[in-house]
Each structure stands twice: as structure tokens, then as C-alpha cells.
Tab-separated table of C-alpha atoms in Angstrom:
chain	number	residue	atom	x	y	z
A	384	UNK	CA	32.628	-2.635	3.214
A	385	UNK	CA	30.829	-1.874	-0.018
A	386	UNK	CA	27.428	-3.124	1.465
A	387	UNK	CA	28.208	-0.520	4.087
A	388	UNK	CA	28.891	1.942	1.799
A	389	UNK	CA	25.483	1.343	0.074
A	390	UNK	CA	23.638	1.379	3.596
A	391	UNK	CA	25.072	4.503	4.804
A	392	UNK	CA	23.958	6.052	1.279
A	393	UNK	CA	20.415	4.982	1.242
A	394	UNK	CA	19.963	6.022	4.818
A	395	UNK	CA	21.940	9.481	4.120
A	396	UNK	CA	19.185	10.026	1.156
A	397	UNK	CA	16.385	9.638	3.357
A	398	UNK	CA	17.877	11.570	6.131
A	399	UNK	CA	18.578	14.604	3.529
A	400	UNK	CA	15.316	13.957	1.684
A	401	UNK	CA	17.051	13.251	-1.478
A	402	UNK	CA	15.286	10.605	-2.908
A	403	UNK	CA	15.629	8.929	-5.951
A	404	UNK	CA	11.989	9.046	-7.614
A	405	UNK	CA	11.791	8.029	-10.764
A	406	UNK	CA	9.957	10.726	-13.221
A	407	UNK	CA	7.232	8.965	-13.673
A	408	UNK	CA	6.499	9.139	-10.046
A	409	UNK	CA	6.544	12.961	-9.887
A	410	UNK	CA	3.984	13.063	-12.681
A	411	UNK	CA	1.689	10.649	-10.806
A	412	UNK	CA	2.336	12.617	-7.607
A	413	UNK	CA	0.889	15.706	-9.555
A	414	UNK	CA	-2.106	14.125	-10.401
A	415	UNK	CA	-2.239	13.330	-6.394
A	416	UNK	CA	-2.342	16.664	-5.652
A	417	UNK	CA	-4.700	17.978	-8.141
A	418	UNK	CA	-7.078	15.603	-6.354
A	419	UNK	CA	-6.098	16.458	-3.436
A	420	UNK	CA	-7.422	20.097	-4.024
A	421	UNK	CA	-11.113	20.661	-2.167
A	422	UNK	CA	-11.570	23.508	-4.830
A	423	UNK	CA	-10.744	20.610	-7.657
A	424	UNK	CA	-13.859	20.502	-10.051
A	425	UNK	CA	-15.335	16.939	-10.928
A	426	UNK	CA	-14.338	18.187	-14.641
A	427	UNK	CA	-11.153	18.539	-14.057
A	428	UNK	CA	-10.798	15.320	-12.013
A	429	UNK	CA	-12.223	13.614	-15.055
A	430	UNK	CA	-9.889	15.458	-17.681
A	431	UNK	CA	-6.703	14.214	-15.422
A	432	UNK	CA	-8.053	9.878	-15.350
A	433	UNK	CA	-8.434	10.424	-18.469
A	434	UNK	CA	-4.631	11.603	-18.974
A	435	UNK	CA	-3.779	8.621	-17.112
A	436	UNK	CA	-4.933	5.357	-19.256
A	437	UNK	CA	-3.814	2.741	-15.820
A	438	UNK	CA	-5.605	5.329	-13.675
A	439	UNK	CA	-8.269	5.404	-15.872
A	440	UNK	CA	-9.029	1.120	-16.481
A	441	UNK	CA	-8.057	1.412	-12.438
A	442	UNK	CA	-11.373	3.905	-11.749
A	443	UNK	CA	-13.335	1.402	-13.787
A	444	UNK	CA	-12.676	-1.459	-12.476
A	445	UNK	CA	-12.929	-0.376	-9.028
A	446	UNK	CA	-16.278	1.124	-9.584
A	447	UNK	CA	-16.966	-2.327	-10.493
A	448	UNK	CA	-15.712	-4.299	-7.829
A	449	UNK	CA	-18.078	-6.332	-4.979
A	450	UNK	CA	-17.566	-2.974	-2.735
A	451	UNK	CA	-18.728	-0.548	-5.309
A	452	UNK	CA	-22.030	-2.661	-6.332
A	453	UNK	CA	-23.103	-4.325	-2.873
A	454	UNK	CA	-26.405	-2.357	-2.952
A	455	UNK	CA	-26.855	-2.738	-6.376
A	456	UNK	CA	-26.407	-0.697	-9.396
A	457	UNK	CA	-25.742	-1.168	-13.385
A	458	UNK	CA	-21.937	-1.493	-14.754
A	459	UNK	CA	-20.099	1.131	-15.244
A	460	UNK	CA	-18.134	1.686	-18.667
A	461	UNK	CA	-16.575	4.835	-18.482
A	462	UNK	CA	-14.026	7.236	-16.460
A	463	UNK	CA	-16.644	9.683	-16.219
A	464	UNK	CA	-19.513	6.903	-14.379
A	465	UNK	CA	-16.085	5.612	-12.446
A	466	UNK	CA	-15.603	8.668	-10.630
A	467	UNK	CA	-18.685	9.655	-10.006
A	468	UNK	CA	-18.989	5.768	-8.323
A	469	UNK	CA	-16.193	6.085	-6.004
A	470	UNK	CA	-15.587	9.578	-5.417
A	471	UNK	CA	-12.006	11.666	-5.149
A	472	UNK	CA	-10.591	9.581	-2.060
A	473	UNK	CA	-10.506	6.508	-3.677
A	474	UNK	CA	-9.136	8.379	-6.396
A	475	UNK	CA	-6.652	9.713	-4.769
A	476	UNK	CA	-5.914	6.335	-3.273
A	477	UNK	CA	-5.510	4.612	-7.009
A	478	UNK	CA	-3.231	7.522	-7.664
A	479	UNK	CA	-1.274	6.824	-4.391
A	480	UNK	CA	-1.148	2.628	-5.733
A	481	UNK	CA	0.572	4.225	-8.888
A	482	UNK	CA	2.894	6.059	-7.318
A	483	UNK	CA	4.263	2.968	-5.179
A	484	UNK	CA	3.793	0.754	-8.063
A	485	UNK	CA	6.340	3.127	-10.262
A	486	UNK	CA	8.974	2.382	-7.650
A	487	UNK	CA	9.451	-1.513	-9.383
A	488	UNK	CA	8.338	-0.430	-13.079
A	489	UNK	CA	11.920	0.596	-13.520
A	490	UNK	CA	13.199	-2.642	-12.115
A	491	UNK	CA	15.697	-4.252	-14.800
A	492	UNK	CA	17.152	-7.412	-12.729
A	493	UNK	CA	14.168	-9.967	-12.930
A	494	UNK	CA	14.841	-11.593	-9.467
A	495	UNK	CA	14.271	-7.869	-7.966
A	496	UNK	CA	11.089	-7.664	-10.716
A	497	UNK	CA	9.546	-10.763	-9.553
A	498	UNK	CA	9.598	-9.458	-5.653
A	499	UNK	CA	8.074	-6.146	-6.205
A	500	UNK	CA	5.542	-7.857	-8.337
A	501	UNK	CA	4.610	-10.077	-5.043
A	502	UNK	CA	4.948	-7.106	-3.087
A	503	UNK	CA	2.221	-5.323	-4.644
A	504	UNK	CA	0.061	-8.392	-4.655
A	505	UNK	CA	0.673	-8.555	-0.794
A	506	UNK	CA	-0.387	-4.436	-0.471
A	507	UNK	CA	-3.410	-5.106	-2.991
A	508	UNK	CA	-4.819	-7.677	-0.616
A	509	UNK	CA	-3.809	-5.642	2.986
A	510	UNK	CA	-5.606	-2.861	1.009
A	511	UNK	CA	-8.551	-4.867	0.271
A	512	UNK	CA	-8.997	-6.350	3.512
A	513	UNK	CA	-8.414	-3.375	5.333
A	514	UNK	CA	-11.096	-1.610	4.050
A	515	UNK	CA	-13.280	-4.827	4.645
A	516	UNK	CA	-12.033	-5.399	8.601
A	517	UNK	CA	-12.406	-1.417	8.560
A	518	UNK	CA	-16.095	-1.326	7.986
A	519	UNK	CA	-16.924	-4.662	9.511
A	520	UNK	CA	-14.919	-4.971	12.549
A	521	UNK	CA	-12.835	-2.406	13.629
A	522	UNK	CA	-14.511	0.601	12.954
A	523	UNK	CA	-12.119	2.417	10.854
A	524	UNK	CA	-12.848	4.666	8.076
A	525	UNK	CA	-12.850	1.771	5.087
A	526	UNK	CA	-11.135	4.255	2.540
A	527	UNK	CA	-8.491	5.530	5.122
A	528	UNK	CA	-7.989	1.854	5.518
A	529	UNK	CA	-7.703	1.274	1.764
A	530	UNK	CA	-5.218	4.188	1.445
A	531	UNK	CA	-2.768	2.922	4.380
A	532	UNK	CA	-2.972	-0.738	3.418
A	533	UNK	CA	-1.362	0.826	0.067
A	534	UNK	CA	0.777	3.014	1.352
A	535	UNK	CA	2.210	0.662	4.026
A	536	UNK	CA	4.752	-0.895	2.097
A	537	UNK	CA	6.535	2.071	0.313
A	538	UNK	CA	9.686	1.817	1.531
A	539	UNK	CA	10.293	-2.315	0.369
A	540	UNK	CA	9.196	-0.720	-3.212
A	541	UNK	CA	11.919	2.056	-2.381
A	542	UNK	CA	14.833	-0.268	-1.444
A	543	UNK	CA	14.037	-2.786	-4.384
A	544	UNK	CA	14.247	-0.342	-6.294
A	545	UNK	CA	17.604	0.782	-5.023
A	546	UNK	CA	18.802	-2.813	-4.948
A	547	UNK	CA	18.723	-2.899	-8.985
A	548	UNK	CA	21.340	-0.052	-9.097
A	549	UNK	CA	23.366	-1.614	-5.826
A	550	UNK	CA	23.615	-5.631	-6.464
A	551	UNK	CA	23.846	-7.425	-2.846
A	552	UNK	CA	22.099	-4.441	-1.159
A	553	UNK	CA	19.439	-6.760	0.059
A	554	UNK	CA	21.183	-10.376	-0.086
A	555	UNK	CA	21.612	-9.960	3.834
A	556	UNK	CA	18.389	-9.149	5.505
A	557	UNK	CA	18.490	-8.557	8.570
A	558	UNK	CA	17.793	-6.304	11.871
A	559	UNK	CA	19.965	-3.667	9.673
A	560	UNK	CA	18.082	-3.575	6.700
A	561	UNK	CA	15.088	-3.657	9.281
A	562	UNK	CA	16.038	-0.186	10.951
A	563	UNK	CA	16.882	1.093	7.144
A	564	UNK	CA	13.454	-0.083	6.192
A	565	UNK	CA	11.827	2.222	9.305
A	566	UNK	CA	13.861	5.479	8.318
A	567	UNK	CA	12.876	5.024	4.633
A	568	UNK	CA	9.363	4.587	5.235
A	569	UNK	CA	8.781	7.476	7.950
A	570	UNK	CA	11.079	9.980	5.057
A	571	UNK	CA	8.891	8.431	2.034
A	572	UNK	CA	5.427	8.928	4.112
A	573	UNK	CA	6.337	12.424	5.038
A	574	UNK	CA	7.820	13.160	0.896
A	575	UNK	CA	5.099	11.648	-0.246
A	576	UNK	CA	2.570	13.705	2.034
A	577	UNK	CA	0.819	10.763	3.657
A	578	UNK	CA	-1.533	12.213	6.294
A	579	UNK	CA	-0.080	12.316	9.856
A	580	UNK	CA	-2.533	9.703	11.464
A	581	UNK	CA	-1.966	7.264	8.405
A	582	UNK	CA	1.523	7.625	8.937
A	583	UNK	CA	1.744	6.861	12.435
A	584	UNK	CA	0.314	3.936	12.378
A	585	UNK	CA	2.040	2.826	9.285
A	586	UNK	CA	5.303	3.390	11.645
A	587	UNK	CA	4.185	1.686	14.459
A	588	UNK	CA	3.485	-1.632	12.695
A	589	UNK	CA	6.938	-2.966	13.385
A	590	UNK	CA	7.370	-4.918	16.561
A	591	UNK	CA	3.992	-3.635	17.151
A	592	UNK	CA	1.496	-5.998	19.485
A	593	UNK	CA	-2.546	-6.080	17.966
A	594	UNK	CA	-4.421	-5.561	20.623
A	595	UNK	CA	-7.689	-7.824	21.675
A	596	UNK	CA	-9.877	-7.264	20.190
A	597	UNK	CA	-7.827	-4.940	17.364
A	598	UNK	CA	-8.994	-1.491	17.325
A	599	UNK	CA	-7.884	1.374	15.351
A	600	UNK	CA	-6.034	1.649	11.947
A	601	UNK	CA	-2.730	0.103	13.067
A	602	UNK	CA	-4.836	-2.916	14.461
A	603	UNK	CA	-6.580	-3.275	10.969
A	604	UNK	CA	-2.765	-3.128	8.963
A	605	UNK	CA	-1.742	-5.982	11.239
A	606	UNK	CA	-4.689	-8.445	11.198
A	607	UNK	CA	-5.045	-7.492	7.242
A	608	UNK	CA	-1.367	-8.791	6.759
A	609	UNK	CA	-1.765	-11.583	9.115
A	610	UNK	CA	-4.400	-12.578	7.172
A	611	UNK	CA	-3.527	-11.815	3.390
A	612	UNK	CA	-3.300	-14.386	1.085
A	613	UNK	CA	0.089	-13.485	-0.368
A	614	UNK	CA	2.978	-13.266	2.036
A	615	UNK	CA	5.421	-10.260	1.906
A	616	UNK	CA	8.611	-10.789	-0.251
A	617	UNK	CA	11.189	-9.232	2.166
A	618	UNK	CA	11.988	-10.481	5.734
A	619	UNK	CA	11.855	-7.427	7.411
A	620	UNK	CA	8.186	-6.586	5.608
A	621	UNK	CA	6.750	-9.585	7.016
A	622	UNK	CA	7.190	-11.867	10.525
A	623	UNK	CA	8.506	-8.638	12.041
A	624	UNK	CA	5.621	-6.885	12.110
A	625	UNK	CA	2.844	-9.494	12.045
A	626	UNK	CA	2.301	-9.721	16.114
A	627	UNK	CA	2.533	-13.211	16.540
A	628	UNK	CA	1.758	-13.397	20.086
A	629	UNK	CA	-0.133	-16.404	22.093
A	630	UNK	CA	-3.129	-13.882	23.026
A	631	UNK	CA	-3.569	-13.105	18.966
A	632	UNK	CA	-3.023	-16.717	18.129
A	633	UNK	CA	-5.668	-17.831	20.698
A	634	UNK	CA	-7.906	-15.101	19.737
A	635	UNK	CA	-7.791	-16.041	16.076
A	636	UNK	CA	-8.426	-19.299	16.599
A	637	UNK	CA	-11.683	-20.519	15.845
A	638	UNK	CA	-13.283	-16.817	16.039
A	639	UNK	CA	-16.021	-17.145	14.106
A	640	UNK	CA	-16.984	-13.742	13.894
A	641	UNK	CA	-13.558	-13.321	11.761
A	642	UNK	CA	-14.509	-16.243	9.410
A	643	UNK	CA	-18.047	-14.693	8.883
A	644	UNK	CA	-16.920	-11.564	7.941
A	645	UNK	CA	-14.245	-13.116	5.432
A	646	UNK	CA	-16.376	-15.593	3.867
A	647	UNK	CA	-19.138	-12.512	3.448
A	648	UNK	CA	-16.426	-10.414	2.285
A	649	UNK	CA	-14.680	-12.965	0.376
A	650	UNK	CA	-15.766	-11.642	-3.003
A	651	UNK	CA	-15.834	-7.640	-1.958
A	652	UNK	CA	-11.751	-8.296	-0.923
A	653	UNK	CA	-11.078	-10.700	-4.065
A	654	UNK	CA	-13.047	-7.675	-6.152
A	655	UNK	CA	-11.117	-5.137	-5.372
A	656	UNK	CA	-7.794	-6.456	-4.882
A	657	UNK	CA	-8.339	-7.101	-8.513
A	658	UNK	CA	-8.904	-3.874	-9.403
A	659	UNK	CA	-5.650	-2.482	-7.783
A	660	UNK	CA	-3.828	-4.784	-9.444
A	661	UNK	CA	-5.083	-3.723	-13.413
């Protein structure tokens, strides 16, 4: 009864929109929407990484990853160089990685700790390899990739979170906690003003097929989990939404075009996945 107790409050939160972000959150969530201003001057972009010391070794290292120096290009040592390098949407998309990373900062109970560490490891790579499969195969925008493949795990940081002040909350995974995990992400996309297209296909991964050959930006989220290294933490983030079917088995198998573009890619996605991670 006191599991149900806990379920029916963390769906009633996300129903009412009251949820429980930790401050730090809110002031990353500023910095999100300073960027997020066309009018926002380069100066002032700088001024605001350099508030944010993560943000800031974040830029850098990005703007040193594989992606950032494919065509060549000296090292960059600064915020200021950083920026410039990779421009205010993958700013904004480092901002949006803090923002879901702050959800297991606060996590006391290490158990919980450890999970949302491997959690973020899993998004880092989706995010990586989404912008790869992006440019190289499915012709998605590589940063709106990026950005979703970050984003598309909110809601498991959310109820990890929530699990450190409910013990048990999450000891029985299962089609429940699945159906809580949908309501919290589309509330926690929509709070956190994800744009509507990233969104919806963020939604739609559950139960969702790929299609052959994958096409568009829910296509890329699925083939970039299948494929991550690191495996998802929580049940319901995981098998459930990974479209094992015979046609994507079969069309995995042995597709060479797939294994060129991750063993070209190999050190762009190791690179950058990396660099989310500082």
C-alpha cells in the first residue's frame, strides 16, 4: 500500500507540474535560457560558461573532441576559443546534460548513486552516437541528435532521484513503473521546454518499431541505444524500447555499412562521449 502511495504521488506531481527540481537545476535551467535567447550576445554567452566551471571544462573539452577537429584545427584552451568552436546549440545542449545530470548529484543512497552514474554513461554514448548515425546515416540534424540522445532519459534521472527520498519505489519494476516512466518524461520534456519535435520522438521510443532502413530522429534514439556500449540501468529504460524485432535483427546483421561508419566514427563517438561526461 505504501508503494502505492508513492506511485500515485509521483504521478500526481507530474500531472500538476509540481516537480521536485533540485535548486541547482533551476540555476542551470537559467543559463539554458539565456542561450536560448537569438538576441544573446557571444559576450554574454562567454560571461555565463564562465560562471559555470563544469560548463566551462565541458565547452573545452568538447571543442576538443574527434567531432570538433575532423577537418583540422589547433587545441583549444579556453571558454572563449570553446564557444566560438561549437557554437550556442551545443551549448545549450551541455547546459541541457547539466540539468539531467543534477537530478542524481543529490543522490545520498549509493546503490541509487551508482545507477544514475551508469545512466548518464548510457545517455553520453546515445548522445554521441546519435549525432554520428545523424550525420552519417540517417540524415538527421547531428546536434538535434546530440540534444535528444541527452534529453531522452530524463525521467529515469527524475525517479532515481525520487527513489532516494521513497526507499522500495523502484525495487519492483515493472509495466507500472513503465507507464510512470512515460508520464514523467512527456511532463519533464514539456517543464523543461524540450522542443516539440525532440519531444515526440523522445515519447515514441517505447514499444516503438525502427523502421528499415531507420529514418528520422526517433530511428537514430533507437539504433544509438541498441548499439551503445553501456546498457541502461533501469528495466523499463532499456529492452522496452530497444525494437528487438527479427527484421532489425536481420538487418543489423552483418550490415557493413553500419560497421564502417562505427569503426570511422569510433574515435569521434568515444571523443565526445568523453567530453559529456567531464
Amino acid at each position: 500500500m505504501e508503494k502505492l502511495r508513492d506511485y500515485a504521488q509521483v504521478v500526481a506531481e507530474a500531472r500538476t507540474g509540481k516537480l521536485a527540481f533540485p535548486t541547482s537545476v533551476n540555476a542551470a535551467l537559467q543559463l539554458q535560457q539565456a542561450l536560448a535567447d537569438p538576441d544573446c550576445h557571444v559576450e554574454d554567452a562567454i560571461r555565463k560558461v564562465l560562471a559555470e566551471p563544469v560548463l566551462a571544462a565541458r565547452s573545452v573539452a568538447l571543442a576538443n573532441s574527434a567531432v570538433f577537429t575532423r577537418n583540422g584545427g589547433p587545441q583549444v584552451t579556453s571558454a572563449r576559443a570553446a564557444v566560438m568552436r561549437v557554437g550556442y546549440r551545443n551549448l545549450y545542449s551541455l547546459a541541457s546534460a547539466m540539468v539531467v545530470r543534477q537530478f542524481g548529484a543529490r543522490i545520498g543512497d549509493p546503490q541509487l548513486r551508482a545507477k544514475a552514474e551508469q545512466l548518464w554513461r548510457h545517455c553520453a554514448s546515445v548522445a554521441a552516437l546519435s549525432h554520428v548515425l545523424g550525420r552519417e546515416l540517417t540524415q538527421v540534424d547531428p546536434d538535434t541528435a546530440m540534444f535528444a540522445g541527452i534529453m531522452h532519459e530524463v525521467a529515469g534521472f527524475y525517479l532515481l532521484a525520487r527513489a532516494d527520498d521513497m526507499p522500495g519505489l523502484l525495487d519492483d519494476p515493472d509495466e507500472r513503473m513503465g507507464a510512470i516512466h512515460e508520464i514523467l518524461s512527456r511532463e519533464l520534456l514539456k517543464k523543461l521546454q524540450v522542443p516539440e519535435p525532440v519531444a515526440a520522438a523522445i515519447a515514441s521510443l517505447r514499444g516503438g518499431g525502427m523502421s528499415i532502413p531507420p529514418s528520422g530522429l526517433r530511428d537514430t534514439l533507437l539504433l544509438a541505444k541498441r548499439l551503445a556500449p553501456q546498457r541502461a540501468p533501469l528495466v523499463w529504460c532499456d529492452d522496452a524500447v530497444l525494437g528487438r524485432t527479427a527484421a532489425v535483427d536481420a538487418y543489423l546483421k552483418g550490415n557493413t555499412a553500419i560497421d564502417d561508419i562505427l569503426l570511422e566514427s569510433n574515435e569521434e563517438a568515444k571523443s565526445m562521449s568523453t567530453a559529456l561526461l567531464v
